[in-house]
Structures are given as C-alpha cells and as structure tokens.
Amino acid sequence: MNQPDGHSRICLCLTGETIQEDLETYRRYARFSDMAEIRADFLLPEDMRRLDRVPSLLPVPLILTIRRASDGGVYDGAESDRLELIRRALAGGFAFVDLEEDLGQPPLEREARSRGTRVIRSFHESSGPDPGMEARIRGLKRHPTDLPKAAVRVDSTAELCSLVDLYRRLEGWEKILVGMGPASLSLRILACSLGSYLTFSSAAKQQAAEGHTDPETLDTVYRARALSRSTRLFAIAGNPVLHSRSPRIHNTGFASLGMDAVYFPVQAESIEGFLRLAGTLGIRGASVTLPFKQAVIPHLASVEVDVPRIGACNTLVRSRGGWHGANTDVSGFMEPLAAASADADLSRLRATVIGAGGAARSAVYALRRTGCEVLVLNRTPARAEELAAELGCRWAALDRRGLSAMAESSDIVVQTTSVGMSPDDRSDPVEGYAFQGHEIAYDIVYTPPMTRFLLRAKSAGCRIIQGGDMLLCQAMHQFRLFTGKEFPEADRARLRTELVSSAGDATAGDASADDATIV
Ligand code: ATR
C-alpha cells in the first residue's frame, strides 16, 4: 500500500433502480468490497426519498452520490431538488457524501460534517490529465476533513503515463484519483498501490462507469487490495486485449507461489506507447499479442536466437540493457501437437496454416522445424507469399483454389486468424473445405473453446487441438521467463479445465461465451 493510512479499498458502485436491488448486489460482492457507493441518481424517485434508510442496511462505509447528467450521471431533475434529497439523506449517517467541485453549498457541507459525514469533493474530466490538474486537485481540499476526488478519462498510453505522473506528484497526499474509460483498467487495478484512497468497481455487466471491473475480479484475479509499491509488475500489451485470459493464468501462478506480483492488460494504441508506459511504471516483463508481435522486434535490446527467424516475439523480459525478446508461441504451439500426434512422424506430414500474421509465423516456424511440409493460405496473398519465402513453404490465397491445394496438404490444418473468435463465433475461415476425418485440426482461437472450425472437424472424425491448450503451454514458458519458477502443476490442470472445455460446454455460436483475444 502506498497511501497515508496504509489501506487499499475496493468500493462497489451500486446502480440499482431500487434500494432492494442495491442490497442484493452488495450481498453478492460483500466479501470483495470494503466500501460501497450508492449512486442514487439511478434510483426510482420513491426509493430516492428513502435514502436515509440505506446506511442502516449496509455494514460498510457508504458514499452517497447523486450524480448530475453533466458529470456522467443520470440525475436530470432540478438542482435544488437534488440538494434537498442529499440533505435529507444525510440524516441516515453516510460515511461520505460526494459534492462536486463547483458546488458552493457551505450549509450542506456543515450539515454533513456535523453528522460525521466526510465530504468527497469531486470533479470528472472527460479529457486526459493536463498540467494544471495537480493544482486543481489540491484545490479541492477546502476543509481538513475533505477527501478530494478526480476521475480523469484516459484513452491512450500517453494519458496513462500522465496519470501515473500525477499520482507521483500527489504522493503521500490523501485523495481519490482514478482513470475512466476502457483503457484505464491497468491503473484501476493499481490505483490504491499508486496512492488512491480507493478504487471503484461495479457488478459484472452493470458498469457504473466505463472501465470498471467487478470487485471479485479485482480481488481474486488481480489481488488489488494486496498490491503495493514494491509489487512486481507484469503486463500483456495488445489491442484488443481487455478480455485476455492471460491475467487469470499468470496471477493464479503468482498467488499460489505467494509472490508479490501482478499481471494486467494494457490496451495500447502502439507498441511504442506500451513500452513508454512500461518504463514509467517499471513493468518487469510482458506478453505481447495481436497486433504487436512483429512490430515489437525493432525495440528489443537482445533476442533469443529464433525470434528474428520467426519474425514474431510474444515475450518481453526487462534486462539491464533494455528489453530481451523471446518467443514462447513456438513451444506452446508444438507441445499440444506433439501430444496429439504421438504415433506420427511429423516430418513426413503435410500441413496447411491458415493466416499469415504473427501467430501464423510461430506455427509455420514450428512446423518447418520438425521437417513438415507447409502450405500457407491467407486472405491477403502478398502476406502469405512473404511468409512462405522467409520460412520456406508454399502459399496460396484463401480462396477456392487455395482450399483445393489444402486438400492435398491436410494432415495437419492450423487455423491462426481471428475468424471464429467471440463474438464472431459463427464464422469459419475455411467454410468451403470439407474435412475428411484424417486431419489433425488445430485452432489457436480459445474463445469459444470449441470454434466452428473445430466443431466441423470433430464431427468429421478429426483429432482436434483447442486454442486453450496452446495458450496455457506458451504461458507456462512465459511464467518461467518472468519469474525463474515453474508454474504450479495443480493450477495448470485446473486452468486447463476452465480453458479447454469439452464439446457440450461453450461452443461456437454460444452467445454466452466471453470476448477474448489470441495471445
Ligand atoms: P496475429 O498476430 O494474431 O496473427 P495479425 O498479424 O493481425 O494477428 O494477423 C491476423 C491474421 O488473420 C492475418 O492472416 C489476417 O489476414 P490478412 O493478412 O489478410 O489481414 C487474418 N484475418 C483477419 N481477419 C480475417 C478475415 N475476416 N478473413 C480471413 N482472414 C482474416
């Protein structure tokens, strides 16, 4: 913890239409929440008038907030009515009341203080942190018991860096400082360790503000309450990346081994932006995913020998001279394939790889290394041609002629494009190809666990390999590079059950499958 009082707090924002709904949401997350904010602007009018009852119903410190539409809330009534609602609710004994920066209401503040309610003096900024923000935040503290709050929209890694800088300039000073927007997730996880009094969260699928995560995920996946300035930081850089399962994998390993470390997603607009943020935060190691696996290579100070040959890097480890780059996709790809083809001599087999991006490069490289003959099919033929020339294989466009060529090169068929990934899970990049049953079908997409491509192959009698297996295998190698330790075997088995569910569980077309990204 890096705060004056040494505590980290997860605050659950309650946005129900009724007090009863808020109570039920709170009960669901009680174990993971230290505080709650009643966003009374969401309540129906009759429940808004009963706000004074709420503090006696919830056993944690409560923030009373009636947020105006102009500040991102939904209250659109008269301002005098809002202030009267707040004044009446204060009688119930809230721990905090949120009053906006521009509100000149000394009687309301005095009333709050006389009841032992602390004033959170807040502003919400829809553009990124600016140079004047430090002074503006300091100016929010008009009384010794006031708790300043700034919620600042961050949309880029440059703005994330500015927000980290702001945390540092306000170090040791009590405040709530949080980022808003989907790109802010990393700093919402780290908020308390960077010096915010609390970090906000919302019930799953009920985000009070863009970028909120649910308290259970914050507490159990990211261990947000236990993070401190000495916590070792690891990340995954990509775009899109916010639904990646890699945080679940690496953080499970850290927790089991009792390591003070956390791994979080950074949705970056460029790899350069991510690397700047990594420098600012002191990130020690990172996974690199779509679309940066090739673009990261010029930024590496040193590489493992196969990285330039593959032309893709998915693992960064900070070394004295800069970033060291490795590729764990190759071994992550080969291990499940070797297991599935135990009886076959891979060097005698013919394979087709669909796609010619960063993930395809690792698959083609791995297959070529075993001596397999490889055909690359890609929507953009020039990319297939370039990859084929570099790694010594045949290529064709992903069209009818390409699919006929695939029929002749189909002992192993590897799907490396994002086609078929949730929410686009009814798609199949080789819809026109009829599986014959002898193929080993390998999809590196892992959500849904059973893609349409795999489902078709399985129904034709093919052996299949699910993307979750490759994800786990490459992550095991990454974990060793990040920590120097082996990933705990029991966790690996448990995670495999989660990621590689058998047919009958989440399958292509299952609308409940989560979004995710190839890692
Ligand atoms: P990654 O690092 O995950 O491989 P990438 O480098 O962006 O990501 O490559 C994505 C691959 O998916 C490419 O082969 C891409 O084809 P193009 O080179 O033609 O872009 C392929 N891909 C993406 N969307 C596709 C679609 N709708 N149909 C066919 N192929 C697609």
PDB file of C-alpha atoms in Angstrom, residues 293 304 306-307 310-316 325-332 358 361-363 365 470 474 477-478 481:
ATOM      1  CA  LYS A 293       4.203  -9.393 -32.221  1.00  0.00           C
ATOM      2  CA  GLU A 304      16.592 -15.305 -28.293  1.00  0.00           C
ATOM      3  CA  ASP A 306      14.844 -17.877 -33.041  1.00  0.00           C
ATOM      4  CA  VAL A 307      12.994 -14.525 -32.717  1.00  0.00           C
ATOM      5  CA  ILE A 310      10.335 -16.443 -36.767  1.00  0.00           C
ATOM      6  CA  GLY A 311       9.787 -12.703 -37.182  1.00  0.00           C
ATOM      7  CA  ALA A 312       7.497 -12.616 -34.133  1.00  0.00           C
ATOM      8  CA  CYS A 313       8.082 -12.019 -30.433  1.00  0.00           C
ATOM      9  CA  ASN A 314       5.460 -12.653 -27.738  1.00  0.00           C
ATOM     10  CA  THR A 315       7.513 -12.288 -24.544  1.00  0.00           C
ATOM     11  CA  LEU A 316       9.480  -9.357 -23.121  1.00  0.00           C
ATOM     12  CA  GLY A 325      12.647 -10.693 -26.506  1.00  0.00           C
ATOM     13  CA  ALA A 326      11.620 -14.344 -26.624  1.00  0.00           C
ATOM     14  CA  ASN A 327       9.017 -16.412 -28.415  1.00  0.00           C
ATOM     15  CA  THR A 328       7.114 -18.966 -26.365  1.00  0.00           C
ATOM     16  CA  ASP A 329       4.446 -19.452 -29.052  1.00  0.00           C
ATOM     17  CA  VAL A 330       6.641 -21.947 -30.908  1.00  0.00           C
ATOM     18  CA  SER A 331       6.987 -24.366 -27.997  1.00  0.00           C
ATOM     19  CA  GLY A 332       3.457 -23.518 -26.860  1.00  0.00           C
ATOM     20  CA  GLY A 358       2.276 -13.035 -36.134  1.00  0.00           C
ATOM     21  CA  ARG A 361       4.633 -17.194 -38.209  1.00  0.00           C
ATOM     22  CA  SER A 362       5.216 -19.123 -34.983  1.00  0.00           C
ATOM     23  CA  ALA A 363       3.110 -22.062 -36.193  1.00  0.00           C
ATOM     24  CA  TYR A 365       8.268 -21.913 -37.981  1.00  0.00           C
ATOM     25  CA  MET A 470      -1.599 -23.573 -26.803  1.00  0.00           C
ATOM     26  CA  GLN A 474       3.029 -20.798 -24.075  1.00  0.00           C
ATOM     27  CA  HIS A 477       7.102 -20.948 -20.670  1.00  0.00           C
ATOM     28  CA  GLN A 478       6.470 -17.231 -20.215  1.00  0.00           C
ATOM     29  CA  LEU A 481      10.966 -16.479 -18.133  1.00  0.00           C
TER      30      LEU A 481
END
